Amino acid sequence: MTTMIWRSRTCSRLAHASGLRSLSLSVLLLSGYLTAATVNGRVELAFSHDPNVRKHSDYSGVVVWLEPLSGTPTIAVRSHRAEMIQKGKTFIPHVLAINVGTTVDFPNYDPIFHNAFSNYNGQIFDIGLYPPGTTKSIAFHRDGVVRVFCNIHPAMSAVIVVLKSPHFAVSNKKGEFQIADVPAGSYRLHVFHERATEQTLEALTHTVDVSADPVQLPAIAVSESGYLQLPHKNKFGKDYPPGADAGGYVGTRP
């Protein structure tokens, strides 16, 4: 009987300690949630030769993310499934930001075949040739910038930015972006734009402090000076055949 009483008291103390630990964890999580803030900002593109930027001041497609200076970011708050459709001989969206571990679906909404692939930088993949009305998927397991092309249509291109941090956003046409639910702390802000050099992007990296109040960042000017657009190869590393995009289904004209 004494042994049973001792065990009972021991179990009670363990349960009590476990309860305290759970309570402490809940308090910490609640505290982090209550001190989370929204980080707002705007990007501007300078020295661009892109018609949409020059004529329409379209500043979309710039990826901005926050990397905590201490600790490891959690990736539990973002969806682990995303989509990049193929319609009008165009990848939509043109720039997609996702977390590591996300599976991206590539549905073909065109009346023609497509073959999305990436053969340099980021994650290499080739989803093969597939017909209209079908889809294929790729899971992205490491961070980096993935340049996406179609092996049949050389004018088709897109970018997938795979991130470890869940705190990211992609700018809209006005250049505006918003990163919600950022816990209080110090972060390193990173910027990616497909028509900016690595040196330009590196110079834009800086520290941002987040508290319980919303953060309004100063405008971020991204220069496209020094960017050279070079023709890409097909998935075999060879030039596309002459007139690969000519004739047949026209698709969406820029």
Tab-separated table of C-alpha atoms in Angstrom:
chain	number	residue	atom	x	y	z
A	1	MET	CA	0.000	0.000	0.000
A	2	THR	CA	2.849	2.392	0.838
A	3	THR	CA	4.412	1.723	-2.544
A	4	MET	CA	1.154	2.489	-4.267
A	5	ILE	CA	0.816	5.794	-2.365
A	6	TRP	CA	4.396	6.778	-3.273
A	7	ARG	CA	3.757	5.994	-6.931
A	8	SER	CA	0.530	7.933	-6.835
A	9	ARG	CA	2.251	10.981	-5.360
A	10	THR	CA	5.109	10.681	-7.839
A	11	CYS	CA	2.709	10.534	-10.773
A	12	SER	CA	0.854	13.506	-9.377
A	13	ARG	CA	4.066	15.546	-9.142
A	14	LEU	CA	5.066	14.543	-12.694
A	15	ALA	CA	1.647	15.460	-14.024
A	16	HIS	CA	1.827	18.788	-12.201
A	17	ALA	CA	5.289	19.526	-13.628
A	18	SER	CA	4.134	18.527	-17.100
A	19	GLY	CA	1.142	20.794	-16.746
A	20	LEU	CA	3.374	23.691	-15.743
A	21	ARG	CA	5.616	23.101	-18.744
A	22	SER	CA	2.580	23.021	-21.053
A	23	LEU	CA	1.257	26.185	-19.453
A	24	SER	CA	4.638	27.904	-19.835
A	25	LEU	CA	4.811	26.858	-23.493
A	26	SER	CA	1.289	28.129	-24.086
A	27	VAL	CA	2.157	31.435	-22.457
A	28	LEU	CA	5.263	31.759	-24.642
A	29	LEU	CA	3.321	30.948	-27.781
A	30	LEU	CA	0.523	33.335	-26.810
A	31	SER	CA	3.075	35.998	-25.978
A	32	GLY	CA	4.723	35.596	-29.380
A	33	TYR	CA	1.327	35.755	-31.080
A	34	LEU	CA	0.287	38.888	-29.203
A	35	THR	CA	3.538	40.647	-30.081
A	36	ALA	CA	3.408	39.680	-33.749
A	37	ALA	CA	3.164	42.587	-36.168
A	38	THR	CA	2.612	43.342	-39.831
A	39	VAL	CA	5.533	44.603	-41.887
A	40	ASN	CA	4.470	46.873	-44.760
A	41	GLY	CA	6.603	48.247	-47.559
A	42	ARG	CA	6.893	49.259	-51.176
A	43	VAL	CA	9.454	48.598	-53.882
A	44	GLU	CA	10.303	50.709	-56.899
A	45	LEU	CA	12.150	49.549	-60.015
A	46	ALA	CA	14.718	51.876	-61.577
A	47	PHE	CA	16.659	51.868	-64.879
A	48	SER	CA	14.374	49.207	-66.325
A	49	HIS	CA	14.052	48.334	-70.011
A	50	ASP	CA	10.903	46.286	-69.417
A	51	PRO	CA	7.875	47.854	-71.210
A	52	ASN	CA	5.509	47.115	-68.312
A	53	VAL	CA	7.778	49.015	-65.934
A	54	ARG	CA	8.536	51.938	-68.239
A	55	LYS	CA	4.996	52.471	-69.555
A	56	HIS	CA	2.787	51.223	-66.738
A	57	SER	CA	4.988	51.503	-63.608
A	58	ASP	CA	4.389	47.806	-62.939
A	59	TYR	CA	6.552	46.972	-59.916
A	60	SER	CA	5.169	43.482	-59.319
A	61	GLY	CA	7.144	40.280	-58.833
A	62	VAL	CA	9.712	41.427	-56.266
A	63	VAL	CA	10.112	38.931	-53.409
A	64	VAL	CA	10.844	40.296	-49.925
A	65	TRP	CA	11.462	38.059	-46.910
A	66	LEU	CA	12.621	38.303	-43.309
A	67	GLU	CA	15.208	35.957	-41.839
A	68	PRO	CA	15.423	35.931	-38.002
A	69	LEU	CA	18.857	36.854	-36.692
A	70	SER	CA	18.523	34.285	-33.902
A	71	GLY	CA	16.738	30.956	-33.732
A	72	THR	CA	15.325	28.810	-36.499
A	73	PRO	CA	12.228	29.970	-38.390
A	74	THR	CA	9.236	27.642	-38.325
A	75	ILE	CA	7.438	26.773	-41.554
A	76	ALA	CA	4.124	25.658	-40.068
A	77	VAL	CA	2.051	28.701	-40.939
A	78	ARG	CA	2.137	28.470	-44.733
A	79	SER	CA	0.320	26.162	-47.102
A	80	HIS	CA	2.456	23.308	-48.383
A	81	ARG	CA	0.709	23.303	-51.744
A	82	ALA	CA	0.892	25.985	-54.439
A	83	GLU	CA	0.010	26.341	-58.103
A	84	MET	CA	1.642	27.703	-61.240
A	85	ILE	CA	-0.762	27.374	-64.157
A	86	GLN	CA	0.068	27.351	-67.844
A	87	LYS	CA	-2.438	29.421	-69.797
A	88	GLY	CA	-2.064	31.544	-72.928
A	89	LYS	CA	1.467	30.133	-73.308
A	90	THR	CA	2.307	31.893	-70.035
A	91	PHE	CA	3.218	30.735	-66.537
A	92	ILE	CA	0.867	32.289	-63.966
A	93	PRO	CA	2.022	33.657	-61.610
A	94	HIS	CA	5.279	34.680	-63.228
A	95	VAL	CA	6.956	34.889	-59.804
A	96	LEU	CA	5.969	32.449	-57.070
A	97	ALA	CA	7.390	32.447	-53.528
A	98	ILE	CA	7.001	29.280	-51.450
A	99	ASN	CA	8.443	27.554	-48.403
A	100	VAL	CA	10.788	24.587	-48.497
A	101	GLY	CA	8.726	21.392	-48.633
A	102	THR	CA	5.929	22.898	-50.745
A	103	THR	CA	4.519	20.941	-53.675
A	104	VAL	CA	3.738	23.030	-56.750
A	105	ASP	CA	1.076	21.895	-59.232
A	106	PHE	CA	1.571	22.805	-62.909
A	107	PRO	CA	-1.894	22.431	-64.532
A	108	ASN	CA	-2.029	22.843	-68.310
A	109	TYR	CA	-5.024	25.030	-69.239
A	110	ASP	CA	-3.870	25.514	-72.840
A	111	PRO	CA	-5.142	23.541	-75.857
A	112	ILE	CA	-1.548	22.450	-76.542
A	113	PHE	CA	1.169	20.362	-74.889
A	114	HIS	CA	3.677	21.838	-72.414
A	115	ASN	CA	6.877	20.643	-70.721
A	116	ALA	CA	7.943	22.715	-67.705
A	117	PHE	CA	11.528	22.241	-66.551
A	118	SER	CA	14.446	23.864	-64.746
A	119	ASN	CA	18.032	22.877	-65.480
A	120	TYR	CA	20.155	25.338	-63.510
A	121	ASN	CA	20.083	27.129	-60.163
A	122	GLY	CA	17.741	26.046	-57.393
A	123	GLN	CA	16.149	22.642	-57.853
A	124	ILE	CA	16.581	20.827	-61.166
A	125	PHE	CA	13.423	19.145	-62.462
A	126	ASP	CA	11.706	18.037	-65.671
A	127	ILE	CA	8.015	17.144	-65.503
A	128	GLY	CA	7.932	15.889	-69.086
A	129	LEU	CA	5.487	16.444	-71.906
A	130	TYR	CA	1.826	16.440	-70.910
A	131	PRO	CA	-1.449	17.219	-72.719
A	132	PRO	CA	-4.140	19.880	-72.214
A	133	GLY	CA	-6.413	19.494	-69.193
A	134	THR	CA	-3.864	17.557	-67.133
A	135	THR	CA	-1.464	18.523	-64.374
A	136	LYS	CA	1.852	17.432	-62.920
A	137	SER	CA	3.486	18.309	-59.610
A	138	ILE	CA	6.944	18.867	-58.154
A	139	ALA	CA	7.943	19.035	-54.462
A	140	PHE	CA	10.672	21.571	-53.674
A	141	HIS	CA	12.997	20.342	-50.931
A	142	ARG	CA	15.731	22.970	-50.777
A	143	ASP	CA	15.837	26.734	-50.722
A	144	GLY	CA	16.987	28.755	-53.701
A	145	VAL	CA	15.875	30.475	-56.877
A	146	VAL	CA	14.374	28.151	-59.502
A	147	ARG	CA	14.147	29.446	-63.073
A	148	VAL	CA	11.308	27.689	-64.899
A	149	PHE	CA	10.965	27.293	-68.681
A	150	CYS	CA	8.974	25.274	-71.212
A	151	ASN	CA	10.925	22.890	-73.418
A	152	ILE	CA	8.559	23.547	-76.342
A	153	HIS	CA	7.972	27.301	-76.106
A	154	PRO	CA	11.126	29.383	-75.494
A	155	ALA	CA	9.154	32.576	-74.698
A	156	MET	CA	7.654	30.965	-71.579
A	157	SER	CA	9.522	31.610	-68.335
A	158	ALA	CA	8.843	31.965	-64.609
A	159	VAL	CA	10.647	32.072	-61.272
A	160	ILE	CA	9.997	30.092	-58.096
A	161	VAL	CA	11.735	31.418	-54.969
A	162	VAL	CA	11.962	28.661	-52.336
A	163	LEU	CA	12.482	29.993	-48.804
A	164	LYS	CA	13.197	28.620	-45.334
A	165	SER	CA	11.505	31.567	-43.622
A	166	PRO	CA	7.678	31.758	-43.525
A	167	HIS	CA	7.819	35.565	-43.398
A	168	PHE	CA	7.704	36.641	-47.058
A	169	ALA	CA	5.634	38.484	-49.635
A	170	VAL	CA	5.615	39.286	-53.359
A	171	SER	CA	5.028	42.864	-54.463
A	172	ASN	CA	1.882	43.805	-56.408
A	173	LYS	CA	1.750	46.078	-59.472
A	174	LYS	CA	2.021	49.177	-57.283
A	175	GLY	CA	5.108	47.685	-55.657
A	176	GLU	CA	3.324	47.212	-52.343
A	177	PHE	CA	3.914	44.202	-50.110
A	178	GLN	CA	2.744	43.092	-46.681
A	179	ILE	CA	4.190	40.427	-44.399
A	180	ALA	CA	1.695	39.532	-41.671
A	181	ASP	CA	2.119	37.845	-38.265
A	182	VAL	CA	5.827	38.513	-37.835
A	183	PRO	CA	6.861	37.780	-34.209
A	184	ALA	CA	8.760	40.495	-32.363
A	185	GLY	CA	12.503	40.339	-32.892
A	186	SER	CA	15.358	41.343	-35.157
A	187	TYR	CA	15.416	40.191	-38.759
A	188	ARG	CA	17.587	40.426	-41.850
A	189	LEU	CA	15.545	41.673	-44.803
A	190	HIS	CA	16.299	40.126	-48.196
A	191	VAL	CA	15.097	41.114	-51.653
A	192	PHE	CA	14.955	39.141	-54.901
A	193	HIS	CA	14.144	40.549	-58.333
A	194	GLU	CA	14.831	38.545	-61.482
A	195	ARG	CA	16.176	41.565	-63.373
A	196	ALA	CA	18.625	42.748	-60.710
A	197	THR	CA	22.233	41.669	-60.284
A	198	GLU	CA	23.383	39.741	-57.220
A	199	GLN	CA	25.476	42.735	-56.141
A	200	THR	CA	22.427	45.010	-56.301
A	201	LEU	CA	20.316	42.637	-54.242
A	202	GLU	CA	23.058	42.077	-51.679
A	203	ALA	CA	23.357	45.844	-51.160
A	204	LEU	CA	19.630	45.995	-50.297
A	205	THR	CA	19.989	43.535	-47.412
A	206	HIS	CA	19.596	45.208	-44.009
A	207	THR	CA	18.334	44.636	-40.455
A	208	VAL	CA	14.717	45.255	-39.447
A	209	ASP	CA	13.432	45.344	-35.852
A	210	VAL	CA	9.858	44.211	-35.265
A	211	SER	CA	7.796	44.881	-32.131
A	212	ALA	CA	4.082	44.702	-31.403
A	213	ASP	CA	3.348	47.728	-33.577
A	214	PRO	CA	2.973	47.618	-37.394
A	215	VAL	CA	6.209	48.361	-39.230
A	216	GLN	CA	6.286	50.699	-42.231
A	217	LEU	CA	9.529	50.267	-44.141
A	218	PRO	CA	11.092	53.019	-46.247
A	219	ALA	CA	10.656	52.542	-50.008
A	220	ILE	CA	13.079	50.004	-51.472
A	221	ALA	CA	14.594	51.093	-54.785
A	222	VAL	CA	15.708	48.124	-56.902
A	223	SER	CA	17.951	49.025	-59.824
A	224	GLU	CA	17.912	46.935	-62.985
A	225	SER	CA	21.108	48.586	-64.167
A	226	GLY	CA	23.668	46.036	-65.316
A	227	TYR	CA	21.093	43.317	-65.988
A	228	LEU	CA	21.513	41.432	-69.256
A	229	GLN	CA	18.829	39.043	-70.472
A	230	LEU	CA	20.465	36.128	-72.216
A	231	PRO	CA	18.616	33.485	-74.259
A	232	HIS	CA	18.178	30.227	-72.367
A	233	LYS	CA	18.705	26.705	-73.663
A	234	ASN	CA	16.176	23.880	-73.783
A	235	LYS	CA	16.232	21.046	-71.241
A	236	PHE	CA	18.962	19.275	-73.218
A	237	GLY	CA	21.240	22.315	-73.019
A	238	LYS	CA	20.791	23.093	-76.712
A	239	ASP	CA	19.312	26.014	-78.652
A	240	TYR	CA	15.603	25.905	-79.439
A	241	PRO	CA	14.883	25.060	-83.076
A	242	PRO	CA	14.172	28.105	-85.314
A	243	GLY	CA	10.534	29.189	-85.177
A	244	ALA	CA	9.741	27.049	-82.141
A	245	ASP	CA	7.021	29.490	-81.076
A	246	ALA	CA	5.788	30.340	-84.573
A	247	GLY	CA	2.432	29.263	-85.927
A	248	GLY	CA	-0.302	27.254	-84.253
A	249	TYR	CA	-1.751	28.442	-80.969
A	250	VAL	CA	-0.746	32.079	-80.424
A	251	GLY	CA	-1.477	32.339	-76.706
A	252	THR	CA	-1.472	35.618	-74.805
A	253	ARG	CA	0.364	38.470	-76.446
A	254	PRO	CA	2.285	40.882	-74.156
